[in-house]
Short mmCIF file of C-alpha atoms in Angstrom, two decimals:
data_model
loop_
_atom_site.label_atom_id
_atom_site.label_comp_id
_atom_site.label_asym_id
_atom_site.label_seq_id
_atom_site.Cartn_x
_atom_site.Cartn_y
_atom_site.Cartn_z
CA UNK A 1217 -23.01 -17.08 112.38
CA UNK A 1218 -20.15 -16.39 110.17
CA UNK A 1219 -16.95 -15.05 111.84
CA UNK A 1220 -14.87 -12.35 110.17
CA UNK A 1221 -11.56 -13.50 111.44
CA UNK A 1222 -10.53 -14.58 107.60
CA UNK A 1223 -8.41 -11.32 106.99
CA UNK A 1224 -5.54 -12.59 109.25
CA UNK A 1225 -2.18 -13.41 107.97
CA UNK A 1226 -2.98 -13.59 104.27
CA UNK A 1227 -1.36 -12.42 101.38
CA UNK A 1228 -0.80 -13.69 97.63
CA UNK A 1229 2.45 -15.13 99.22
CA UNK A 1230 0.87 -16.45 102.40
CA UNK A 1231 -1.90 -18.18 100.81
CA UNK A 1232 0.60 -20.05 98.36
CA UNK A 1233 2.35 -21.34 101.49
CA UNK A 1234 -0.99 -22.23 103.10
CA UNK A 1235 -1.78 -24.07 99.85
CA UNK A 1236 1.50 -26.24 99.86
CA UNK A 1237 0.60 -27.30 103.20
CA UNK A 1238 -2.64 -28.21 102.30
CA UNK A 1239 -2.10 -29.81 99.01
CA UNK A 1240 -1.77 -33.48 99.82
CA UNK A 1241 -5.06 -33.41 101.94
CA UNK A 1242 -7.05 -31.35 99.23
CA UNK A 1243 -8.65 -33.41 96.71
CA UNK A 1244 -11.73 -30.88 95.93
CA UNK A 1245 -15.48 -31.72 96.71
CA UNK A 1246 -16.73 -34.73 95.12
CA UNK A 1247 -20.60 -34.35 94.93
CA UNK A 1248 -23.38 -34.99 92.62
CA UNK A 1249 -25.11 -31.71 92.63
CA UNK A 1250 -25.58 -29.29 89.81
CA UNK A 1251 -23.64 -26.43 91.73
CA UNK A 1252 -21.39 -26.44 94.78
CA UNK A 1253 -21.36 -23.36 96.73
CA UNK A 1254 -18.76 -22.44 99.69
CA UNK A 1255 -19.92 -20.08 102.17
CA UNK A 1256 -19.61 -19.21 105.87
CA UNK A 1257 -22.10 -20.90 107.83
CA UNK A 1258 -25.50 -18.88 108.34
CA UNK A 1259 -24.59 -16.55 105.78
CA UNK A 1260 -27.53 -17.23 103.49
CA UNK A 1261 -31.20 -18.68 104.44
CA UNK A 1262 -31.28 -22.43 105.38
CA UNK A 1263 -33.77 -23.29 102.69
CA UNK A 1264 -31.75 -21.77 99.95
CA UNK A 1265 -31.11 -25.12 98.26
CA UNK A 1266 -35.04 -25.69 98.19
CA UNK A 1267 -35.83 -22.26 96.85
CA UNK A 1268 -33.08 -22.22 94.39
CA UNK A 1269 -34.37 -25.51 92.92
CA UNK A 1270 -38.09 -24.67 92.83
CA UNK A 1271 -36.67 -21.45 90.84
CA UNK A 1272 -34.41 -23.09 88.15
CA UNK A 1273 -34.69 -26.64 88.89
CA UNK A 1274 -31.27 -26.92 89.75
CA UNK A 1275 -29.52 -28.93 92.71
CA UNK A 1276 -27.07 -27.26 94.98
CA UNK A 1277 -24.81 -28.33 97.58
CA UNK A 1278 -23.86 -25.76 100.37
CA UNK A 1279 -20.41 -26.42 101.85
CA UNK A 1280 -19.16 -24.13 104.87
CA UNK A 1281 -15.96 -22.52 105.44
CA UNK A 1282 -14.79 -20.79 108.83
CA UNK A 1283 -12.55 -18.22 107.58
CA UNK A 1284 -11.30 -16.88 104.40
CA UNK A 1285 -7.91 -18.53 105.03
CA UNK A 1286 -9.55 -21.88 105.12
CA UNK A 1287 -11.29 -21.62 101.85
CA UNK A 1288 -8.40 -19.79 100.16
CA UNK A 1289 -6.05 -22.86 101.28
CA UNK A 1290 -8.53 -25.38 99.48
CA UNK A 1291 -9.08 -23.15 96.17
CA UNK A 1292 -5.17 -22.37 95.82
CA UNK A 1293 -4.43 -26.14 96.49
CA UNK A 1294 -7.12 -27.45 94.30
CA UNK A 1295 -6.91 -24.62 91.62
CA UNK A 1296 -10.51 -24.06 92.25
CA UNK A 1297 -11.55 -27.34 91.23
CA UNK A 1298 -14.44 -28.87 92.99
CA UNK A 1299 -16.14 -25.50 93.49
CA UNK A 1300 -18.48 -23.21 91.61
CA UNK A 1301 -19.54 -20.67 93.48
CA UNK A 1302 -17.44 -19.01 96.67
CA UNK A 1303 -18.18 -16.30 98.97
CA UNK A 1304 -14.91 -14.28 100.23
CA UNK A 1305 -14.01 -11.17 101.21
CA UNK A 1306 -12.73 -8.28 98.82
CA UNK A 1307 -8.91 -8.96 99.68
CA UNK A 1308 -9.29 -12.57 98.96
CA UNK A 1309 -11.18 -12.14 95.82
CA UNK A 1310 -8.33 -9.80 94.63
CA UNK A 1311 -6.12 -12.62 95.05
CA UNK A 1312 -8.27 -14.94 93.30
CA UNK A 1313 -8.22 -12.67 90.51
CA UNK A 1314 -4.63 -12.02 90.33
CA UNK A 1315 -4.15 -15.74 90.57
CA UNK A 1316 -6.26 -16.19 87.30
CA UNK A 1317 -8.58 -18.53 89.48
CA UNK A 1318 -11.82 -16.84 89.11
CA UNK A 1319 -14.26 -16.48 86.00
CA UNK A 1320 -15.39 -12.80 84.47
CA UNK A 1321 -18.92 -12.32 85.24
CA UNK A 1322 -21.45 -12.68 82.14
CA UNK A 1323 -23.71 -9.73 82.92
CA UNK A 1324 -26.34 -10.72 80.47
CA UNK A 1325 -26.61 -13.56 82.40
CA UNK A 1326 -27.10 -11.81 85.65
CA UNK A 1327 -29.85 -8.91 84.87
CA UNK A 1328 -30.35 -8.69 88.73
CA UNK A 1329 -27.03 -6.87 88.72
CA UNK A 1330 -29.03 -3.78 88.07
CA UNK A 1331 -30.52 -3.95 91.57
CA UNK A 1332 -27.11 -2.77 93.09
CA UNK A 1333 -26.55 0.49 93.78
CA UNK A 1334 -24.10 2.59 91.54
CA UNK A 1335 -21.49 2.85 94.41
CA UNK A 1336 -21.34 -1.11 94.63
CA UNK A 1337 -20.59 -1.17 90.95
CA UNK A 1338 -17.76 0.95 91.26
CA UNK A 1339 -15.69 -0.24 94.04
CA UNK A 1340 -11.85 0.09 93.50
CA UNK A 1341 -10.68 -3.56 93.85
CA UNK A 1342 -13.22 -4.75 91.10
CA UNK A 1343 -14.92 -1.46 89.23
CA UNK A 1344 -17.81 -2.66 87.05
CA UNK A 1345 -17.96 -6.07 88.90
CA UNK A 1346 -15.92 -7.82 86.16
CA UNK A 1347 -15.04 -11.07 88.25
CA UNK A 1348 -17.02 -10.37 91.43
CA UNK A 1349 -20.38 -9.43 93.19
CA UNK A 1350 -20.60 -7.64 96.50
CA UNK A 1351 -22.91 -9.52 99.03
CA UNK A 1352 -22.72 -7.51 102.07
CA UNK A 1353 -20.55 -4.33 103.26
CA UNK A 1354 -20.22 -2.44 106.31
CA UNK A 1355 -17.98 -0.56 108.81
CA UNK A 1356 -16.05 -1.21 112.03
CA UNK A 1357 -16.21 1.23 114.78
CA UNK A 1358 -16.97 1.40 118.32
CA UNK A 1359 -20.02 -0.53 120.19
CA UNK A 1360 -20.76 0.70 123.74
CA UNK A 1361 -23.07 0.63 126.84
CA UNK A 1362 -24.36 4.10 126.99
CA UNK A 1363 -25.47 3.46 130.61
CA UNK A 1364 -21.89 2.25 131.56
CA UNK A 1365 -19.60 5.02 129.99
CA UNK A 1366 -19.38 8.46 131.51
CA UNK A 1367 -18.90 9.86 128.02
CA UNK A 1368 -20.17 8.82 124.70
CA UNK A 1369 -17.14 7.57 122.74
CA UNK A 1370 -16.16 9.35 119.35
CA UNK A 1371 -12.71 8.57 118.56
CA UNK A 1372 -10.46 5.60 118.38
CA UNK A 1373 -8.43 6.91 121.05
CA UNK A 1374 -11.17 6.45 123.50
CA UNK A 1375 -10.49 2.88 122.80
CA UNK A 1376 -6.54 3.04 122.54
CA UNK A 1377 -6.43 5.25 125.47
CA UNK A 1378 -9.26 4.76 127.81
CA UNK A 1379 -10.48 6.89 130.66
CA UNK A 1380 -10.04 5.56 133.92
CA UNK A 1381 -13.96 4.45 134.43
CA UNK A 1382 -13.43 1.98 131.45
CA UNK A 1383 -10.02 0.66 131.59
CA UNK A 1384 -9.83 -3.19 131.88
CA UNK A 1385 -13.48 -3.01 130.43
CA UNK A 1386 -12.67 -2.77 126.65
CA UNK A 1387 -11.79 -5.27 123.90
CA UNK A 1388 -10.40 -5.08 120.55
CA UNK A 1389 -10.76 -7.46 117.50
CA UNK A 1390 -7.63 -9.74 117.41
CA UNK A 1391 -7.48 -10.35 113.48
CA UNK A 1392 -4.26 -8.71 111.87
CA UNK A 1393 -6.49 -6.20 109.51
CA UNK A 1394 -8.83 -4.81 111.91
CA UNK A 1395 -6.17 -4.72 115.22
CA UNK A 1396 -3.95 -2.61 113.10
CA UNK A 1397 -6.39 -0.55 111.47
CA UNK A 1398 -7.64 0.69 114.78
CA UNK A 1399 -4.21 2.27 115.41
CA UNK A 1400 -3.80 3.31 112.08
CA UNK A 1401 -7.02 5.42 111.63
CA UNK A 1402 -6.05 6.70 115.26
CA UNK A 1403 -3.03 8.06 113.65
CA UNK A 1404 -4.62 9.36 110.31
CA UNK A 1405 -2.89 6.54 108.40
CA UNK A 1406 -4.18 4.44 105.70
CA UNK A 1407 -5.92 1.16 106.57
CA UNK A 1408 -3.86 -0.37 103.97
CA UNK A 1409 -0.64 1.56 105.15
CA UNK A 1410 2.50 -0.19 103.73
CA UNK A 1411 5.46 2.20 105.14
CA UNK A 1412 7.27 0.26 107.77
CA UNK A 1413 8.07 3.36 109.81
CA UNK A 1414 4.39 3.70 110.05
CA UNK A 1415 3.43 0.42 110.94
CA UNK A 1416 5.95 0.66 113.64
CA UNK A 1417 4.53 3.40 114.95
CA UNK A 1418 1.10 1.86 114.86
CA UNK A 1419 2.75 -1.31 116.81
CA UNK A 1420 3.99 0.91 119.53
CA UNK A 1421 0.41 2.53 120.06
CA UNK A 1422 -1.33 -0.84 120.20
CA UNK A 1423 1.21 -2.21 122.63
CA UNK A 1424 0.72 0.92 124.92
CA UNK A 1425 -3.41 0.31 124.38
CA UNK A 1426 -2.83 -3.68 125.22
CA UNK A 1427 -2.15 -2.76 128.98
CA UNK A 1428 -5.66 -1.24 129.05
CA UNK A 1429 -7.66 -4.24 127.63
CA UNK A 1430 -9.97 -6.73 129.25
CA UNK A 1431 -9.45 -9.08 126.22
CA UNK A 1432 -8.89 -9.61 122.47
CA UNK A 1433 -12.15 -11.00 121.18
CA UNK A 1434 -13.61 -11.51 117.43
CA UNK A 1435 -16.25 -13.62 118.44
CA UNK A 1436 -17.87 -12.59 121.91
CA UNK A 1437 -17.43 -9.07 122.41
CA UNK A 1438 -20.92 -8.42 122.11
CA UNK A 1439 -21.84 -10.73 124.71
CA UNK A 1440 -19.64 -9.16 127.23
CA UNK A 1441 -21.20 -5.91 126.59
CA UNK A 1442 -24.57 -7.44 127.14
CA UNK A 1443 -23.42 -8.93 130.66
CA UNK A 1444 -21.49 -5.54 131.62
CA UNK A 1445 -18.26 -7.23 131.82
CA UNK A 1446 -17.23 -4.94 128.98
CA UNK A 1447 -18.38 -1.18 128.54
CA UNK A 1448 -16.58 -0.34 125.10
CA UNK A 1449 -15.69 -2.85 122.49
CA UNK A 1450 -14.25 -2.72 119.00
CA UNK A 1451 -16.72 -4.17 116.67
CA UNK A 1452 -18.02 -4.66 113.39
CA UNK A 1453 -21.28 -3.06 112.71
CA UNK A 1454 -23.68 -5.88 112.32
CA UNK A 1455 -21.88 -7.83 115.06
CA UNK A 1456 -22.69 -4.69 117.48
CA UNK A 1457 -26.60 -5.03 116.22
CA UNK A 1458 -26.56 -8.87 117.83
CA UNK A 1459 -25.60 -6.78 121.41
CA UNK A 1460 -28.35 -4.21 120.63
CA UNK A 1461 -31.05 -7.05 120.25
CA UNK A 1462 -30.31 -8.07 123.72
CA UNK A 1463 -29.80 -4.48 125.32
CA UNK A 1464 -31.15 -1.20 123.89
CA UNK A 1465 -28.38 0.53 125.80
CA UNK A 1466 -26.02 -0.76 123.18
CA UNK A 1467 -24.75 1.95 120.56
CA UNK A 1468 -22.69 1.74 117.80
CA UNK A 1469 -20.53 4.64 116.34
CA UNK A 1470 -18.12 5.21 113.65
CA UNK A 1471 -15.15 7.43 115.26
CA UNK A 1472 -14.66 10.74 113.89
CA UNK A 1473 -11.29 9.42 112.27
CA UNK A 1474 -13.11 7.24 110.16
CA UNK A 1475 -13.82 3.51 109.48
CA UNK A 1476 -12.77 0.69 107.01
CA UNK A 1477 -15.02 -0.48 104.61
CA UNK A 1478 -15.22 -4.30 104.35
CA UNK A 1479 -17.00 -6.10 101.53
CA UNK A 1480 -18.04 -9.65 101.21
CA UNK A 1481 -18.13 -10.91 97.76
CA UNK A 1482 -19.30 -13.84 95.46
CA UNK A 1483 -17.09 -15.13 92.91
CA UNK A 1484 -17.59 -17.98 90.40
CA UNK A 1485 -14.38 -20.11 89.98
CA UNK A 1486 -12.33 -20.57 86.50
CA UNK A 1487 -12.38 -24.27 86.74
CA UNK A 1488 -15.89 -24.55 87.28
CA UNK A 1489 -17.95 -27.00 84.80
CA UNK A 1490 -21.20 -25.23 85.88
CA UNK A 1491 -20.66 -21.72 84.92
CA UNK A 1492 -24.13 -20.95 83.35
CA UNK A 1493 -25.70 -22.29 86.56
CA UNK A 1494 -23.22 -20.38 88.73
CA UNK A 1495 -24.45 -16.99 86.86
CA UNK A 1496 -28.07 -18.24 87.69
CA UNK A 1497 -27.21 -18.83 91.51
CA UNK A 1498 -25.85 -15.19 91.60
CA UNK A 1499 -28.79 -13.82 89.65
CA UNK A 1500 -30.87 -15.52 92.23
CA UNK A 1501 -29.35 -14.04 95.03
CA UNK A 1502 -29.45 -10.40 93.89
CA UNK A 1503 -33.14 -10.57 93.44
CA UNK A 1504 -34.37 -8.23 95.88
CA UNK A 1505 -36.55 -10.53 98.42
CA UNK A 1506 -33.58 -13.06 98.48
CA UNK A 1507 -30.75 -10.55 99.07
CA UNK A 1508 -32.91 -8.83 101.58
CA UNK A 1509 -32.79 -12.07 103.76
CA UNK A 1510 -29.23 -11.28 104.64
CA UNK A 1511 -29.88 -7.72 105.91
CA UNK A 1512 -32.95 -9.02 107.95
CA UNK A 1513 -31.44 -11.96 109.51
CA UNK A 1514 -27.57 -11.14 109.32
CA UNK A 1515 -28.02 -7.54 110.14
CA UNK A 1516 -25.38 -6.41 107.75
CA UNK A 1517 -26.08 -4.14 105.13
CA UNK A 1518 -26.42 -5.22 101.45
CA UNK A 1519 -25.37 -3.23 98.54
CA UNK A 1520 -28.62 -3.88 96.64
CA UNK A 1521 -30.96 -0.87 96.38
CA UNK A 1522 -34.08 -2.97 95.78
CA UNK A 1523 -33.34 -5.17 98.74
CA UNK A 1524 -32.51 -2.36 101.04
CA UNK A 1525 -35.52 -0.31 99.84
CA UNK A 1526 -37.81 -3.28 100.81
CA UNK A 1527 -36.83 -3.58 104.38
CA UNK A 1528 -39.30 -2.50 107.36
CA UNK A 1529 -38.50 0.95 108.60
CA UNK A 1530 -38.76 -0.49 112.19
CA UNK A 1531 -35.22 -2.44 111.53
CA UNK A 1532 -33.62 0.64 110.63
CA UNK A 1533 -35.16 2.32 113.94
CA UNK A 1534 -33.89 -0.26 116.02
CA UNK A 1535 -30.48 -0.76 114.33
CA UNK A 1536 -29.36 2.64 113.17
CA UNK A 1537 -26.03 1.93 111.40
CA UNK A 1538 -28.50 -0.30 109.14
CA UNK A 1539 -29.41 3.19 107.62
CA UNK A 1540 -25.84 4.12 106.61
CA UNK A 1541 -26.50 5.07 102.86
CA UNK A 1542 -24.04 4.00 100.37
CA UNK A 1543 -22.44 7.36 99.88
CA UNK A 1544 -21.85 7.61 103.55
CA UNK A 1545 -20.08 3.90 103.41
CA UNK A 1546 -17.96 4.54 100.46
CA UNK A 1547 -16.32 7.56 101.73
CA UNK A 1548 -14.47 4.96 104.15
CA UNK A 1549 -11.33 3.46 102.77
CA UNK A 1550 -11.94 -0.28 101.37
CA UNK A 1551 -9.62 -3.02 102.72
CA UNK A 1552 -7.50 -4.01 99.91
CA UNK A 1553 -5.01 -7.16 99.49
CA UNK A 1554 -1.26 -5.98 101.08
CA UNK A 1555 0.64 -8.10 98.71
CA UNK A 1556 4.27 -8.28 100.25
CA UNK A 1557 3.30 -5.60 103.06
CA UNK A 1558 1.21 -8.36 104.75
CA UNK A 1559 4.28 -9.97 106.44
CA UNK A 1560 4.98 -6.63 108.12
CA UNK A 1561 1.26 -6.80 109.64
CA UNK A 1562 1.61 -10.04 110.65
CA UNK A 1563 4.89 -9.47 112.65
CA UNK A 1564 3.71 -6.27 114.18
CA UNK A 1565 0.75 -8.21 115.47
CA UNK A 1566 2.78 -11.14 116.78
CA UNK A 1567 4.86 -8.65 118.64
CA UNK A 1568 2.00 -6.65 119.93
CA UNK A 1569 0.22 -10.17 121.32
CA UNK A 1570 3.64 -10.88 122.65
CA UNK A 1571 4.36 -7.58 124.72
CA UNK A 1572 3.90 -7.38 128.33
#
């Protein structure tokens, strides 16, 4: 299962530094396939190569990356050579576009773009899907054991200043962007806040919150809920669904102050020599039955109307956050590339984690 820890400590500047350190060891991917695709493990059907070959006659090789930073370092070091199609989160798609490393999409070669919701065609980081296609999208909020909390949470402050009954039984996401976003939303600030004074306020709030935590946890937080070790955790909606699978008393809520809107995207590398095949692959993914696989198996919402409308209604009943509409999702603020402000986030998070 993929981890979303990829937003940490990355900006255009940071990516360049990471690329420089990896240059000597990065020679691209050598292969004989018609197409090389880099994605998180478990983020596509296991038989994707077989089904794509049956549909198109083309051979693909899938290589996995663990985080956005990992693949970004390789792409920046090699200028994208050795890769054709890459899955990255939206701020990183922005960086790749700013660096001139992604190919504009050929809409005529991707007729299944018509399956996307109108809202998914007008996301602020890439209006009109000029260089990227959204693959999954969702929210971040509070995941909790309804049988272990006295009052159902409805605010970020329920996490940051918890009641006595759940102190020491809460976890927060450790990655810079989401850790900071919880404090930013609690204070009514942007999840892309760049004002140093406001970043400092958020840092102070999160240092106080740290004293009440069981742990920072990006990977096993839902398991802690299942076991009862935790009562309330900071969670991505899809990962809360993994907990719901094991315990029906687990619930997910977007706090009244709001959430970020995260988007994972597909891009084609400018230096790909297989651009026509790459467009065919994107069109294949956007087929309703293929895109529905992600919703059914990863338990993330997909921005594909035809795919979402094909889902079994029982899935939505079991996982209510899967039923959020595009209009509900897009009222939340997109995570964007922070540019130079990322260093302030990294410094703040370092100080939060070092605090007693």
